[in-house]
Coordinates of C-alpha atoms in Angstrom, one line a residue:
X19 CA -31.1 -39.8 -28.5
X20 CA -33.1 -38.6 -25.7
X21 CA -34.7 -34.8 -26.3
X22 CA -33.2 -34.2 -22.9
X23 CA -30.0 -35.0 -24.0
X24 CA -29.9 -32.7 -27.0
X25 CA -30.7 -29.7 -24.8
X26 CA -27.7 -30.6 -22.7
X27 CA -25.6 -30.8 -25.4
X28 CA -26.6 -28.0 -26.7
X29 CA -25.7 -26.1 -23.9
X30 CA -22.8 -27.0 -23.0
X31 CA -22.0 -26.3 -26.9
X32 CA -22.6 -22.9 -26.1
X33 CA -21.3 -22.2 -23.1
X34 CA -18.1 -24.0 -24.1
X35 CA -18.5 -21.5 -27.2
X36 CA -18.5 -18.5 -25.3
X37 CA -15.7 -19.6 -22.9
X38 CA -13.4 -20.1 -25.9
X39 CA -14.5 -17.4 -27.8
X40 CA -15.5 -14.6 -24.9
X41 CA -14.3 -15.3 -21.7
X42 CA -10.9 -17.1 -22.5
X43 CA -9.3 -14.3 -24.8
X44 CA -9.9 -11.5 -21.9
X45 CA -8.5 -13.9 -19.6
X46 CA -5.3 -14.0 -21.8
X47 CA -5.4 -10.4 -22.0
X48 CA -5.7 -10.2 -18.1
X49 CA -3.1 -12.5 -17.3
X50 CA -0.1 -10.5 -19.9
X51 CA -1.1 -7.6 -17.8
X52 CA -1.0 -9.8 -14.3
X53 CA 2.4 -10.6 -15.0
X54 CA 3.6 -7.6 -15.9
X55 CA 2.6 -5.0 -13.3
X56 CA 2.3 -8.1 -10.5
X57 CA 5.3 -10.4 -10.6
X58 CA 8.8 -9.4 -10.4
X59 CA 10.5 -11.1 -12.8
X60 CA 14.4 -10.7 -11.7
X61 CA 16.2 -9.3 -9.2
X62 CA 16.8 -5.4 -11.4
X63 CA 12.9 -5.0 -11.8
X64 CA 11.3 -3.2 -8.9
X65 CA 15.1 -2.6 -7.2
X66 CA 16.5 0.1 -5.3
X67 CA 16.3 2.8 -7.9
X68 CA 13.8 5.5 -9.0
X69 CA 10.9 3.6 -10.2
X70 CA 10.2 6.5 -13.0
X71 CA 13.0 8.2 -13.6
X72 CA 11.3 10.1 -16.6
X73 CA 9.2 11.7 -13.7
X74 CA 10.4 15.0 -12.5
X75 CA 8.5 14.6 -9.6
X76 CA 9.3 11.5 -8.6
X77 CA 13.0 11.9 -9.2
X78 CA 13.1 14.9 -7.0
X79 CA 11.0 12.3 -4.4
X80 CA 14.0 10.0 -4.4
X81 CA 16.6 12.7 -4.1
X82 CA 15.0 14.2 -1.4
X83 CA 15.0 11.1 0.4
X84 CA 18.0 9.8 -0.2
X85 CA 19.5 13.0 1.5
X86 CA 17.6 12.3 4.6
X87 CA 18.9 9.0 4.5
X88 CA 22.4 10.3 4.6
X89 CA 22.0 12.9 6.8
X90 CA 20.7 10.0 9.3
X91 CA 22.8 7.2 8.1
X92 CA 24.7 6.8 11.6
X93 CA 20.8 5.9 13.0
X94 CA 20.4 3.8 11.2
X95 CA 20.4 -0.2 11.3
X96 CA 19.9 -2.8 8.9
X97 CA 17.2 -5.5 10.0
X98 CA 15.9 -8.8 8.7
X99 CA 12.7 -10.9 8.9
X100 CA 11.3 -13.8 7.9
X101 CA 8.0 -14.1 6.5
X102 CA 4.8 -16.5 6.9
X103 CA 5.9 -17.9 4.1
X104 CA 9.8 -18.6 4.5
X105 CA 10.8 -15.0 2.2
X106 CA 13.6 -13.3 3.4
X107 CA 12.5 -9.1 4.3
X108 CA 14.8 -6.7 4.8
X109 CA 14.6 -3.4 6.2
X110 CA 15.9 -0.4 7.5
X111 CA 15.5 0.6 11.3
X112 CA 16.2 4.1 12.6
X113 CA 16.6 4.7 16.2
X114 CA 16.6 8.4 17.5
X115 CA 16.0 7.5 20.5
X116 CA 12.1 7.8 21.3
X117 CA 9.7 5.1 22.9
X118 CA 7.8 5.4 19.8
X119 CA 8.2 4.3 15.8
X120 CA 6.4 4.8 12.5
X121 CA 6.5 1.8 10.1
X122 CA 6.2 3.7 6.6
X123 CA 4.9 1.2 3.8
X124 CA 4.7 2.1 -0.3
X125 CA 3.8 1.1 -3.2
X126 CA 3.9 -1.3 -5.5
X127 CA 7.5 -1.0 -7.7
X128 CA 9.1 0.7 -4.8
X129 CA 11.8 0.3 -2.6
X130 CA 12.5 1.3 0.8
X131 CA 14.7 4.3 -0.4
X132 CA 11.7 6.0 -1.7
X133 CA 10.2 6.0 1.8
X134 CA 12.6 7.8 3.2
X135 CA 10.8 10.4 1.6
X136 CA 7.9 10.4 3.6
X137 CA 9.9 9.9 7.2
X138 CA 10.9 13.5 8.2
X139 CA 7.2 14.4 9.7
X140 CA 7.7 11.3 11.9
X141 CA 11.2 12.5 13.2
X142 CA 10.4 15.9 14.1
X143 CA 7.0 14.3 15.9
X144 CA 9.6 12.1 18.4
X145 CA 9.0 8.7 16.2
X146 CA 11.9 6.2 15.3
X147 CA 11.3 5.0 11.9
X148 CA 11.5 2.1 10.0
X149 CA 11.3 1.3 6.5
X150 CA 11.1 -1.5 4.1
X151 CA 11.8 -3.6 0.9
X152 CA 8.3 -5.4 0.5
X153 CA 8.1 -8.8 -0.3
X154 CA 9.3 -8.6 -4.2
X155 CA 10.7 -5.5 -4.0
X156 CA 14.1 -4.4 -3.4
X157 CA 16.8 -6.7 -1.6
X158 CA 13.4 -8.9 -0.3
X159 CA 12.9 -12.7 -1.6
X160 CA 10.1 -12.9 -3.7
X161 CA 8.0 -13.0 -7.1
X162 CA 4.6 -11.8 -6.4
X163 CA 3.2 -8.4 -5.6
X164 CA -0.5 -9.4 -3.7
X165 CA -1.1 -5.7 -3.3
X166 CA -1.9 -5.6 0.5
X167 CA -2.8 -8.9 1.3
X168 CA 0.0 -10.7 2.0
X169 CA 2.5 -8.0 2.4
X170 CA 0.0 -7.2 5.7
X171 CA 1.4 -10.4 7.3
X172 CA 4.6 -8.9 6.7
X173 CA 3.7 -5.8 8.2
X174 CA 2.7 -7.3 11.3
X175 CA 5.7 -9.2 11.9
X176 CA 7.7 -6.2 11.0
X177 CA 6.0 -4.5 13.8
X178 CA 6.8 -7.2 16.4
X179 CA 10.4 -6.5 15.3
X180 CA 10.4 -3.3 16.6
X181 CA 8.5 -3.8 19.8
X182 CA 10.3 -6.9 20.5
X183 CA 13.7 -6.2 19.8
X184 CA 14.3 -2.4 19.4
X185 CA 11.6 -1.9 22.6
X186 CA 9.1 0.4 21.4
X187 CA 6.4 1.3 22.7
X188 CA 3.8 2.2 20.1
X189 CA 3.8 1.9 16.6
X190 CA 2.0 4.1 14.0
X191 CA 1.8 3.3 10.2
X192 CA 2.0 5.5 7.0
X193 CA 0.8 4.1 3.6
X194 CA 1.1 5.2 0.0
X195 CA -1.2 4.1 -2.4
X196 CA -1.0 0.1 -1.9
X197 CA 1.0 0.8 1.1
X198 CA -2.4 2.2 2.2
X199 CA -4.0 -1.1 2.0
X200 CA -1.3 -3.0 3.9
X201 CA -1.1 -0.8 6.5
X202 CA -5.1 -0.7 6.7
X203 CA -5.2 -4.7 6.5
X204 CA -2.7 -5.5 8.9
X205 CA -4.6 -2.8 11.8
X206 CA -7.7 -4.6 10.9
X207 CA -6.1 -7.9 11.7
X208 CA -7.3 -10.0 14.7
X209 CA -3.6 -10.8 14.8
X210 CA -2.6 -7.3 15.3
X211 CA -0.6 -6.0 18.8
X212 CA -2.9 -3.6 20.3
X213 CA 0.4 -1.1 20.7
X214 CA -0.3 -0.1 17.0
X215 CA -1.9 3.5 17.7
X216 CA -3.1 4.0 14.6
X217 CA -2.6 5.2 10.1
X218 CA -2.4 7.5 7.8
X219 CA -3.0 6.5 4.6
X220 CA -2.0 8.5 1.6
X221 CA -4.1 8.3 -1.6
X222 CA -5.6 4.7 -0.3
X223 CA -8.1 3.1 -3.2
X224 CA -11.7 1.2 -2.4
X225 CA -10.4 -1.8 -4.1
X226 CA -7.5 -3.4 -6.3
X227 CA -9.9 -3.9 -8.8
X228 CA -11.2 -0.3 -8.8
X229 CA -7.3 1.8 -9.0
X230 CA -7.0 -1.5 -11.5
X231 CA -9.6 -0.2 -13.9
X232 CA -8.9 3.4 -13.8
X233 CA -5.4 2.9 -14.6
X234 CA -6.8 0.7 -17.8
X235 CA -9.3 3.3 -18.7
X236 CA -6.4 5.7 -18.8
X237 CA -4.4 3.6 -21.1
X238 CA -7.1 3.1 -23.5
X239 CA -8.1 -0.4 -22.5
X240 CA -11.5 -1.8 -23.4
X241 CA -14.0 -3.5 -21.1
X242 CA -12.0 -2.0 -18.4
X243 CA -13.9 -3.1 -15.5
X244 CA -14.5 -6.8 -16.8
X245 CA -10.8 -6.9 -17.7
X246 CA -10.2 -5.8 -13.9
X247 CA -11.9 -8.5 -12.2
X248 CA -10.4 -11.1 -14.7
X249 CA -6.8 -9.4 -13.4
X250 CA -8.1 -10.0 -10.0
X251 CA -8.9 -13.7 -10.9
X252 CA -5.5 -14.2 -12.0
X253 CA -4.1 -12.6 -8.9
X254 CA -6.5 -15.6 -7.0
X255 CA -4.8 -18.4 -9.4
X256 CA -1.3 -17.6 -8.6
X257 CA -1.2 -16.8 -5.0
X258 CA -4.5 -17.4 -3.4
X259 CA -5.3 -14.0 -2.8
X260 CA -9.0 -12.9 -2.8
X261 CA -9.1 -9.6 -3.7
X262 CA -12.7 -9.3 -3.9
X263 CA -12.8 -9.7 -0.7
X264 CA -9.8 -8.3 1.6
X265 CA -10.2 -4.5 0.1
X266 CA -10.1 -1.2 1.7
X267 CA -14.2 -0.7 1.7
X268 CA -14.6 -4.0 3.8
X269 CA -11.7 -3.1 6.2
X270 CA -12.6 -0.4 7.0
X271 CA -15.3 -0.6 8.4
X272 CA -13.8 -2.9 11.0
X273 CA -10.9 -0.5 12.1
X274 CA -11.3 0.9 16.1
X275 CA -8.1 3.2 15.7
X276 CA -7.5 6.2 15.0
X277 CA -6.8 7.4 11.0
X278 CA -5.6 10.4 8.9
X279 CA -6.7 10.3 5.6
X280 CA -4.7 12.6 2.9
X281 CA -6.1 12.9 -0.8
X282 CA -5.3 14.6 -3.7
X283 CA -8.1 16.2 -5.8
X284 CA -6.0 15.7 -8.8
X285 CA -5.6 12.0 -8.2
X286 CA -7.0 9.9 -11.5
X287 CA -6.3 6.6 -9.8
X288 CA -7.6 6.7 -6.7
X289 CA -10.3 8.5 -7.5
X290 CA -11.8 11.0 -4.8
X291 CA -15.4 10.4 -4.6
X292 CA -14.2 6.9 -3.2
X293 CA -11.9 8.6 -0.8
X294 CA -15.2 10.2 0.5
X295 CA -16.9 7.0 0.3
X296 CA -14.7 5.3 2.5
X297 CA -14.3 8.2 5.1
X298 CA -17.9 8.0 5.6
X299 CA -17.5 4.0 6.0
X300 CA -15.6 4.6 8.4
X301 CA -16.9 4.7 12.2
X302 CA -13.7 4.9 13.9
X303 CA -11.9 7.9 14.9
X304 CA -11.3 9.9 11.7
X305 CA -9.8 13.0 10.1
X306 CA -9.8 13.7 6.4
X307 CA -7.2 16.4 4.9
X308 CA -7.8 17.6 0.7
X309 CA -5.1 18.7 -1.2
X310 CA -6.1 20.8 -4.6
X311 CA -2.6 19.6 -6.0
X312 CA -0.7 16.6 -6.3
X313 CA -1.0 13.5 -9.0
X314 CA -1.5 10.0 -7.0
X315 CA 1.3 9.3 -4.4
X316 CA 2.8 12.8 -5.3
X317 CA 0.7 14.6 -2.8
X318 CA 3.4 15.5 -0.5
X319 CA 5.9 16.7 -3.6
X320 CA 3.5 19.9 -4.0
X321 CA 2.4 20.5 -0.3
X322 CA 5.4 19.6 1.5
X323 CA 4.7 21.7 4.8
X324 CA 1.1 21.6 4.6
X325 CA 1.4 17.4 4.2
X326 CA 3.6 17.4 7.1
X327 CA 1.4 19.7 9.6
X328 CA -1.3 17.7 8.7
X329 CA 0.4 14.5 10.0
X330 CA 1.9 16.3 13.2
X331 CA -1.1 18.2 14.3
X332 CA -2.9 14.5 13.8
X333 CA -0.4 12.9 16.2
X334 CA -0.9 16.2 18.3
X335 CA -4.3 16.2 18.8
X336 CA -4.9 12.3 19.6
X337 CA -2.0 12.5 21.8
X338 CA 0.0 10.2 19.9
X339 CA 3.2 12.8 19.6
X340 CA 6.2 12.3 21.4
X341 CA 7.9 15.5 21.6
X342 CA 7.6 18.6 24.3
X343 CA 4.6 20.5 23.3
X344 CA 6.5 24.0 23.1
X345 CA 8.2 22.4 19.8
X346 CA 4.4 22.2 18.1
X347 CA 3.9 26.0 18.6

């Protein structure tokens, strides 16, 4: 045998050895944890019910908003889409009556009921609001959570919705957590209307693969980062997703409207030094509002007025409210 062909062997003898022996039992790891935080696996999982019910907080979230949705029950409309992809979206559309309408987007493993939480601000600010059951989530068709990337298609045919058939005027998103991304995704989009005004985004991560690793280095997990990207491989195998490369700290530096970002100090997922690292990525009209208290996506919970002023006085000042100015003072 040729020298040259016993160094070839060789190596591939040890690469094949470290695939099977390094790489390959992370990548099992990775994909357990894929398809259990990413892939709804029947209808019950990531329904219309409170996501933690063992959290006070969030249990007081969904009670909160479940009033508001029965004290504006007779606004409200049940609508439909369908996606890029052939899924069936449903969602909930309330008219009040304004030329104007904030699309409120959550997280992953929640419903639209748990955004009713976040609507009041938008109300009192002259908005009609809709909300949603993401693809996967809720009464929506679907399996797979993309976190952002796919759900942003979504988004922007949601918005067509209600420009093209309940005749608003402008639209303005609000995102939690993953919601952030979407709504950050689909405003970056060449695809997107220019009557989308402009975001908020609440507690909105650099990357999937950064919130990712923080939540495995909170749980103890080993070679968290490493483990991250091979999660965000898997996410690539199953639905073609890059998410290495559509992430907040790319987008954002492409966004020309206006944004309010809100952040808790207290956050251990999104961590807040990349809050501040994507605010000063950012070159488009920007505002930035701390808050001392609140875990991640329970920011609003423990600052319920100041949250809200901060979003009004947003609108307010870029001229994106829609009610008579002697109701701001």
């Amino acid at each position: 045998m040729e020298p040259w062909m016993i160094v070839l062997i060789v190596i591939a003898s040890i690469i094949l050895f470290l695939f099977l022996f390094g790489i390959l039992p992370f990548y099992i790891i990775a994909e357990k944890v894929y398809r259990k935080q990413l892939i709804r696996r029947n209808k019950e999982m990531w329904g219309r019910a409170c996501s933690a019910p063992d959290n006070v907080e969030q249990v007081q979230m969904y009670e909160i908003g479940e009033a508001w949705g029965e004290e504006n029950k007779e606004y409200g409309v049940d609508c439909e889409i369908t996606s890029y992809d052939g899924l069936h979206l449903v969602g909930r559309y309330f008219d009040f009556g304004n030329k104007k309408c904030a699309i409120i987007h959550q997280g992953r493993t929640e419903s639209l009921l748990y955004t009713y939480y976040f609507a009041k601000p938008y109300k009192e600010a002259g908005y009609n609001i809709l909300v949603i059951d993401p693809r996967a989530h809720g009464l929506s068709d679907g399996k797979h959570s993309t976190a952002g990337i796919k759900e942003a298609k979504d988004l922007l045919r949601w918005t067509r919705l209600v420009h093209d058939k309940f005749h608003n005027e402008e639209v303005f998103y609000h995102g939690i957590c993953i919601g952030s991304a979407t709504c950050l995704n689909a405003i970056t989009s060449k695809d997107c209307p220019s009557y989308v005004t402009g975001l908020c985004v609440d507690g909105m991560f650099k990357s999937f693969h950064a919130t990712m690793k923080t939540h495995m280095i909170a749980e103890g997990a080993p070679v968290a980062s490493f483990l991250a990207y091979l999660v965000m491989l898997a996410i690539f195998f199953h639905t073609g997703s890059n998410q290495l490369r559509i992430k907040p700290e790319r987008q954002i530096k492409k966004l020309t409207k206006p944004i309010l970002m809100i952040h808790s100090k207290e956050d251990i997922f999104s961590l807040p030094k990349y809050a501040t690292y994507l605010y000063n990525l950012c070159k488009s009209d920007k505002k930035f509002v701390w808050f001392d208290k609140g875990a991640h996506s329970h920011i609003r919970i423990n600052n319920q007025e100041e949250y809200d002023n901060a979003i009004k006085t947003f609108l307010k000042e870029r001229n994106l409210w829609n009610m008579p100015l002697w109701q701001w003072m």
